[in-house]
XYZ file of C-alpha atoms in Angstrom:
462
model
C -18.868 -39.660 -175.362
C -18.549 -41.063 -171.869
C -15.584 -38.757 -171.174
C -17.579 -35.749 -172.354
C -20.495 -36.636 -170.050
C -18.049 -36.992 -167.145
C -16.573 -33.571 -167.842
C -20.001 -31.949 -168.105
C -21.240 -33.488 -164.851
C -18.150 -32.593 -162.824
C -17.467 -29.167 -164.243
C -21.053 -27.957 -164.627
C -21.032 -26.140 -161.314
C -17.452 -24.988 -161.791
C -17.167 -23.992 -165.441
C -19.204 -21.553 -167.506
C -19.738 -22.975 -170.949
C -20.263 -20.861 -174.048
C -21.815 -22.862 -176.835
C -20.304 -21.905 -180.122
C -20.055 -24.195 -183.133
C -20.769 -27.292 -181.009
C -17.850 -26.526 -178.647
C -17.619 -25.977 -174.905
C -15.524 -23.110 -173.603
C -13.468 -23.758 -170.457
C -13.115 -20.308 -168.881
C -9.696 -19.428 -167.533
C -11.095 -18.046 -164.260
C -13.089 -21.180 -163.558
C -10.171 -23.361 -164.600
C -7.955 -21.674 -161.988
C -10.710 -22.073 -159.393
C -10.802 -25.832 -160.056
C -7.021 -26.076 -159.736
C -7.030 -24.129 -156.468
C -9.745 -26.302 -154.979
C -9.005 -29.804 -156.195
C -5.423 -30.196 -157.413
C -3.457 -32.675 -155.231
C -0.346 -30.475 -155.072
C -2.428 -27.569 -153.792
C -3.808 -29.844 -151.085
C -0.268 -31.017 -150.364
C 0.853 -27.401 -149.933
C -1.861 -27.007 -147.285
C -0.151 -29.757 -145.281
C 2.793 -27.412 -144.708
C 0.641 -25.348 -142.355
C -0.341 -28.488 -140.453
C 3.327 -29.443 -140.266
C 4.141 -26.084 -138.683
C 1.349 -26.518 -136.129
C 2.542 -29.999 -135.200
C 6.165 -28.875 -134.838
C 5.028 -26.140 -132.473
C 2.993 -28.695 -130.527
C 6.059 -30.918 -130.297
C 8.252 -28.050 -129.050
C 5.706 -27.120 -126.394
C 5.806 -30.725 -125.259
C 9.262 -30.090 -123.784
C 7.499 -28.057 -121.082
C 4.813 -30.619 -120.284
C 4.533 -31.722 -116.609
C 5.808 -35.241 -116.029
C 4.917 -38.053 -113.687
C 7.724 -40.493 -112.887
C 7.838 -43.699 -110.895
C 10.653 -46.128 -110.179
C 10.594 -49.425 -108.319
C 13.452 -51.806 -107.576
C 13.461 -54.905 -105.353
C 15.917 -57.689 -104.462
C 15.106 -60.880 -102.480
C 17.559 -63.713 -102.028
C 17.187 -66.827 -99.814
C 14.216 -65.379 -97.939
C 16.117 -62.195 -97.248
C 14.864 -58.826 -98.454
C 18.024 -57.110 -99.563
C 16.272 -53.903 -100.586
C 12.938 -52.547 -101.712
C 13.166 -49.106 -103.275
C 10.205 -47.111 -104.557
C 10.184 -43.522 -105.757
C 7.578 -41.328 -107.445
C 7.895 -37.748 -108.662
C 5.881 -34.999 -110.279
C 7.877 -32.380 -112.228
C 6.841 -29.096 -113.848
C 9.493 -27.607 -116.187
C 9.287 -23.883 -116.958
C 10.522 -21.719 -119.795
C 13.574 -20.248 -118.025
C 15.145 -23.520 -116.882
C 13.428 -23.596 -113.478
C 11.853 -26.939 -112.652
C 9.440 -27.511 -109.771
C 9.196 -31.003 -108.378
C 7.477 -33.044 -105.703
C 8.744 -36.500 -104.723
C 7.866 -39.439 -102.532
C 10.271 -42.205 -101.405
C 9.486 -45.448 -99.596
C 12.518 -47.709 -99.116
C 13.289 -50.701 -96.928
C 15.566 -53.770 -96.692
C 18.367 -55.273 -94.635
C 21.064 -54.215 -97.083
C 19.566 -50.876 -98.057
C 22.093 -48.204 -98.854
C 22.116 -45.861 -95.834
C 21.547 -42.788 -97.978
C 18.243 -44.303 -99.125
C 16.962 -44.813 -95.569
C 13.644 -43.041 -94.969
C 11.017 -43.022 -92.196
C 8.606 -45.952 -92.045
C 5.758 -43.823 -93.454
C 7.985 -42.663 -96.335
C 9.680 -39.388 -97.113
C 8.162 -36.475 -99.017
C 10.100 -33.679 -100.648
C 9.271 -30.542 -102.668
C 11.634 -28.107 -104.242
C 13.175 -26.619 -107.337
C 15.996 -27.320 -109.743
C 17.612 -24.518 -111.718
C 19.935 -24.859 -114.682
C 21.505 -21.434 -114.365
C 23.680 -21.119 -117.460
C 21.889 -23.473 -119.850
C 18.374 -22.482 -118.973
C 18.218 -18.948 -117.660
C 19.539 -17.362 -120.875
C 19.033 -19.975 -123.615
C 18.522 -23.736 -123.709
C 17.674 -26.405 -126.272
C 14.064 -26.329 -125.134
C 13.817 -22.551 -125.395
C 15.509 -22.555 -128.814
C 13.259 -25.346 -130.092
C 10.124 -23.479 -129.017
C 11.260 -20.168 -130.542
C 12.207 -21.858 -133.807
C 8.953 -23.801 -133.911
C 6.952 -20.563 -133.580
C 8.949 -19.057 -136.429
C 8.508 -22.206 -138.507
C 4.764 -22.060 -137.953
C 4.654 -18.588 -139.522
C 7.115 -19.623 -142.208
C 5.027 -22.653 -143.137
C 2.123 -20.383 -144.088
C 4.414 -18.376 -146.370
C 5.824 -21.593 -147.813
C 2.307 -22.805 -148.546
C 1.526 -19.572 -150.398
C 4.741 -19.862 -152.421
C 4.028 -23.482 -153.328
C 0.458 -22.717 -154.376
C 1.611 -19.703 -156.400
C 4.134 -21.895 -158.211
C 1.478 -24.518 -158.979
C -1.006 -21.928 -160.236
C 1.684 -20.287 -162.369
C 2.445 -23.618 -164.037
C -1.279 -24.272 -164.453
C -1.777 -20.819 -166.011
C 1.175 -21.278 -168.373
C -0.244 -24.635 -169.446
C -3.618 -23.021 -170.194
C -1.902 -20.284 -172.223
C -0.002 -22.902 -174.237
C -3.278 -24.744 -174.798
C -4.827 -21.478 -176.003
C -1.859 -20.928 -178.337
C -2.141 -24.443 -179.785
C -5.877 -23.978 -180.331
C -5.468 -20.626 -182.076
C -2.829 -22.091 -184.400
C -5.114 -25.039 -185.113
C -7.920 -22.682 -186.126
C -5.512 -20.648 -188.242
C -4.220 -23.602 -190.253
C -7.686 -25.140 -190.522
C -9.061 -21.944 -192.096
C -6.234 -21.634 -194.583
C -6.472 -25.313 -195.477
C -10.063 -24.611 -196.526
C -8.827 -21.657 -198.583
C -6.165 -23.823 -200.250
C -8.709 -26.532 -201.083
C -11.108 -23.985 -202.575
C -8.304 -22.352 -204.566
C -7.108 -25.677 -205.991
C -10.627 -26.494 -207.199
C -10.934 -23.021 -208.706
C -7.565 -23.249 -210.502
C -8.403 -26.686 -211.905
C -11.703 -25.352 -213.233
C -9.993 -22.351 -214.825
C -7.325 -24.644 -216.273
C -9.994 -26.748 -217.981
C -11.520 -23.575 -219.375
C -8.110 -22.486 -220.619
C -7.844 -19.440 -218.344
C -4.918 -20.742 -216.230
C -1.737 -22.591 -217.138
C -1.080 -26.128 -215.822
C 1.753 -24.874 -213.614
C -0.808 -23.020 -211.492
C -2.524 -26.300 -210.627
C 0.823 -27.698 -209.459
C 1.518 -24.646 -207.318
C -1.968 -24.761 -205.816
C -1.531 -28.450 -205.035
C 1.850 -27.812 -203.355
C 0.262 -25.086 -201.253
C -2.525 -27.470 -200.229
C -0.079 -30.177 -199.200
C 1.923 -27.690 -197.128
C -1.261 -26.538 -195.416
C -2.189 -30.161 -194.688
C 1.220 -30.780 -193.099
C 0.926 -27.605 -191.045
C -2.572 -28.552 -189.908
C -1.482 -32.070 -188.965
C 1.333 -30.681 -186.800
C -1.086 -28.160 -185.264
C -3.481 -31.016 -184.406
C -0.673 -32.950 -182.734
C 0.423 -29.896 -180.739
C -3.153 -29.246 -179.644
C -3.652 -32.826 -178.473
C -0.401 -32.677 -176.481
C -1.382 -29.317 -174.963
C -4.816 -30.698 -174.041
C -3.307 -33.725 -172.308
C -0.890 -31.482 -170.451
C -3.788 -29.290 -169.340
C -5.655 -32.369 -168.112
C -2.936 -32.843 -165.480
C -4.421 -29.903 -163.584
C -8.077 -30.942 -163.691
C -9.267 -33.077 -160.781
C -12.526 -33.742 -159.002
C -13.269 -33.476 -155.296
C -12.866 -37.268 -155.095
C -9.291 -37.048 -156.458
C -10.352 -38.423 -159.849
C -8.412 -36.944 -162.796
C -10.319 -35.489 -165.746
C -9.411 -35.469 -169.421
C -9.977 -32.624 -171.851
C -11.974 -33.782 -174.864
C -11.862 -32.197 -178.351
C -15.202 -30.480 -177.677
C -13.676 -28.354 -174.892
C -11.811 -25.246 -176.075
C -10.203 -22.193 -174.410
C -11.549 -18.640 -174.301
C -11.258 -16.718 -177.560
C -10.936 -13.405 -175.708
C -8.263 -14.617 -173.280
C -6.099 -11.514 -173.689
C -8.918 -9.194 -172.664
C -10.064 -11.456 -169.817
C -6.629 -11.758 -168.225
C -5.924 -8.055 -168.681
C -9.170 -7.220 -166.875
C -8.397 -9.756 -164.113
C -4.798 -8.781 -163.369
C -4.416 -5.149 -164.467
C -4.393 -3.915 -160.850
C -1.453 -6.163 -159.938
C 0.856 -4.293 -162.318
C 0.476 -1.081 -160.316
C 3.097 -0.456 -157.632
C 4.449 -3.991 -157.997
C 7.874 -3.024 -156.647
C 6.625 -1.338 -153.475
C 7.001 -2.979 -150.061
C 9.666 -5.439 -151.183
C 10.034 -6.467 -147.534
C 6.512 -7.912 -147.656
C 7.331 -10.165 -150.578
C 6.672 -13.803 -149.554
C 10.115 -14.997 -150.681
C 11.788 -12.229 -148.671
C 9.696 -13.066 -145.614
C 10.572 -16.749 -146.021
C 14.297 -15.938 -146.025
C 13.885 -13.579 -143.078
C 12.377 -16.441 -141.090
C 15.429 -18.543 -141.996
C 17.656 -15.746 -140.725
C 15.696 -15.509 -137.472
C 16.077 -19.235 -136.850
C 19.810 -19.045 -137.613
C 20.225 -16.238 -135.100
C 18.454 -18.281 -132.427
C 20.822 -21.167 -133.159
C 23.793 -18.796 -132.844
C 22.545 -17.577 -129.450
C 22.189 -21.165 -128.305
C 25.734 -22.018 -129.383
C 27.044 -18.872 -127.683
C 25.379 -19.940 -124.469
C 27.211 -23.264 -124.667
C 30.467 -21.412 -123.939
C 29.271 -20.765 -120.382
C 29.978 -23.282 -117.600
C 27.227 -25.799 -116.935
C 25.940 -24.956 -113.433
C 22.905 -26.703 -111.910
C 21.384 -25.959 -108.514
C 18.727 -27.959 -106.671
C 16.994 -27.532 -103.311
C 14.242 -29.671 -101.740
C 12.383 -29.520 -98.422
C 12.028 -32.891 -96.704
C 9.187 -34.129 -94.475
C 7.378 -37.318 -93.556
C 4.127 -35.476 -92.768
C 3.068 -33.535 -95.885
C -0.427 -32.807 -94.544
C 1.122 -30.659 -91.796
C 2.804 -28.180 -94.067
C 3.119 -25.614 -91.282
C 5.397 -27.966 -89.434
C 7.958 -28.240 -92.210
C 11.440 -27.918 -90.757
C 13.591 -25.804 -93.007
C 16.641 -27.557 -91.609
C 15.478 -30.823 -93.205
C 16.476 -30.365 -96.805
C 18.373 -31.798 -99.698
C 20.708 -29.476 -101.587
C 23.082 -30.013 -104.468
C 24.908 -28.334 -107.289
C 26.768 -29.493 -110.366
C 29.507 -27.657 -112.246
C 31.014 -28.604 -115.605
C 33.403 -26.728 -117.881
C 35.434 -28.157 -120.777
C 38.978 -26.821 -120.621
C 39.534 -25.966 -124.271
C 35.919 -25.519 -125.439
C 36.936 -26.587 -128.935
C 33.645 -28.273 -129.743
C 31.632 -25.336 -128.405
C 33.752 -22.749 -130.209
C 33.533 -24.725 -133.459
C 29.754 -24.981 -133.173
C 29.528 -21.243 -132.533
C 31.620 -20.359 -135.580
C 29.516 -22.668 -137.754
C 26.359 -21.012 -136.427
C 27.806 -17.581 -137.229
C 28.600 -18.735 -140.765
C 25.010 -19.897 -141.145
C 23.765 -16.461 -140.060
C 26.055 -14.784 -142.595
C 24.891 -17.146 -145.326
C 21.274 -16.302 -144.531
C 22.033 -12.572 -144.565
C 23.793 -12.747 -147.938
C 21.014 -14.886 -149.398
C 18.421 -12.393 -148.174
C 20.387 -9.441 -149.554
C 20.813 -11.071 -152.955
C 17.185 -12.228 -153.144
C 15.923 -8.723 -152.340
C 17.806 -7.229 -155.260
C 16.897 -10.069 -157.627
C 13.183 -9.869 -156.824
C 13.126 -6.090 -157.098
C 14.820 -6.155 -160.498
C 12.675 -9.074 -161.651
C 9.502 -7.184 -160.790
C 10.726 -4.143 -162.706
C 11.653 -6.306 -165.679
C 8.240 -7.975 -165.654
C 6.498 -4.617 -165.567
C 8.485 -3.511 -168.607
C 7.795 -6.826 -170.352
C 4.069 -6.548 -169.736
C 3.925 -3.004 -171.096
C 6.061 -3.947 -174.112
C 4.109 -7.112 -174.946
C 0.816 -5.257 -174.622
C 2.028 -2.587 -177.056
C 3.388 -5.235 -179.420
C 0.096 -7.063 -179.362
C -1.874 -3.972 -180.278
C 0.509 -3.202 -183.161
C 0.478 -6.807 -184.346
C -3.298 -6.820 -184.164
C -3.412 -3.883 -186.545
C -0.791 -5.525 -188.733
C -2.815 -8.752 -188.894
C -5.925 -6.788 -189.866
C -3.987 -5.053 -192.640
C -2.555 -8.334 -193.923
C -6.045 -9.812 -193.798
C -7.316 -6.968 -195.953
C -4.489 -7.565 -198.434
C -5.256 -11.288 -198.564
C -8.945 -10.642 -199.256
C -8.154 -8.047 -201.923
C -5.557 -10.258 -203.610
C -7.996 -13.177 -203.535
C -10.671 -11.097 -205.282
C -8.150 -9.909 -207.884
C -7.098 -13.519 -208.447
C -10.704 -14.576 -208.988
C -11.089 -11.729 -211.502
C -7.902 -12.802 -213.290
C -5.912 -9.686 -212.300
C -3.486 -11.472 -209.955
C -1.333 -14.581 -209.808
C -1.391 -17.570 -207.497
C 2.132 -16.659 -206.367
C 0.969 -13.268 -205.066
C -2.013 -14.797 -203.287
C 0.186 -17.378 -201.550
C 2.698 -14.714 -200.663
C -0.037 -12.564 -199.064
C -1.328 -15.566 -197.116
C 2.129 -16.508 -195.866
C 2.689 -12.950 -194.648
C -0.681 -13.005 -192.911
C 0.028 -16.366 -191.257
C 3.465 -15.192 -190.104
C 1.977 -12.034 -188.559
C -0.827 -14.006 -186.903
C 1.626 -16.493 -185.407
C 3.686 -13.618 -184.025
C 0.556 -12.120 -182.501
C -0.308 -15.417 -180.811
C 3.253 -15.739 -179.456
C 3.218 -12.200 -178.110
C -0.156 -12.772 -176.428
C 1.159 -15.906 -174.718
C 4.336 -14.115 -173.601
C 2.225 -11.281 -172.229
C -0.037 -13.681 -170.330
C 2.902 -15.624 -168.910
C 4.562 -12.385 -167.756
C 1.354 -11.436 -165.981
C 1.227 -14.863 -164.322
C 4.878 -14.694 -163.303
C 4.260 -11.326 -161.682
C 1.549 -12.917 -159.551
C 3.798 -15.881 -158.822
C 6.578 -13.680 -157.454
C 4.099 -11.781 -155.317
C 2.247 -15.036 -154.414
C -1.158 -13.383 -154.809
C -2.924 -15.749 -157.215
């Protein structure tokens, strides 16, 4: 009782209940809304977007201005060997150009001559340019480009993850519905078998039925009891499985109680909800989330290939700084007081660089083939699902008519049996045919519903 009160309190604002024979109906639409809002894996999928934002923030950090300071001092036997202090402010830019401003204040008897500066210190301002590894492509540029792509990809990944979770949640609800319908079916026919056994025993006492009919009626009853017991077990298991998807806002799991049941008109509800998604499902395959996800992978692979190609160029760095000891008098800066340098590096064989480039090219090809294959698979899968949905819908309508006809036969045979114009064998045979047709109808309905859900999963539009 406590569990039921908990369910009512938590789901009252989320679930529309239909009171019917002391049961509470958990609507499929409201069930999905609860899963979307409260399920931990859905919340976890939302973290992918945050991850993309933080990776972009990290990549932009490569271009943050920096303040540097360095101090070194040596004193020995009352002698100041050296006292070196340097401070710098650097501003890196996107294309490998770095602006910097520095201040040096050095002294000491054994100071390296190249570190000698005026008594008031030495100021410098200039630029440093990494020509080959910064002007065209660098690690920082590649990281920023890939982070921007990953940020967009993370949103698609979130949608795909949520669609997968909601598909599994929908399939679980459909299985729960199937287990409940089978439970009702066997429960009804157990009641029929019990009534028929009592009737046959009464007729046997009156001499209207042979003793063998009581044995056959009893066998039928025992079979129905076994079938009902298995249906109860399946329904309990399906209910527990469904409970995995029901959570509260406080991350407290809920448990489905026997009083809570699925919608009776689930087929009609889902058809009304998702009928529009069947139309033009194969159009705009390029906009499919899985295709977009793979395209982002291809874009990142191409950026990596460009970076590795750039590594084949020589490593050439240039730097130039104006020097002055009077920074407040900027007009008096002497352009002949400067500090200039360059650095040149080039591996002779470039084996590492060429190997990295070939590996990057292979990665691009792998991404292209994966994208090509996925495009065809998704397109064909969507077409297959459309055909499945149409076929299962037609099968359901035909099975529905077949079940109605078998039901009419069962009722007619039952009346004939009560009037003494039929045998128990014929009645049982009619019932078995009806049960078989009803089970097929339930299976087809579930297949139809799962095909509808899978269509939404592929399109990630739950």
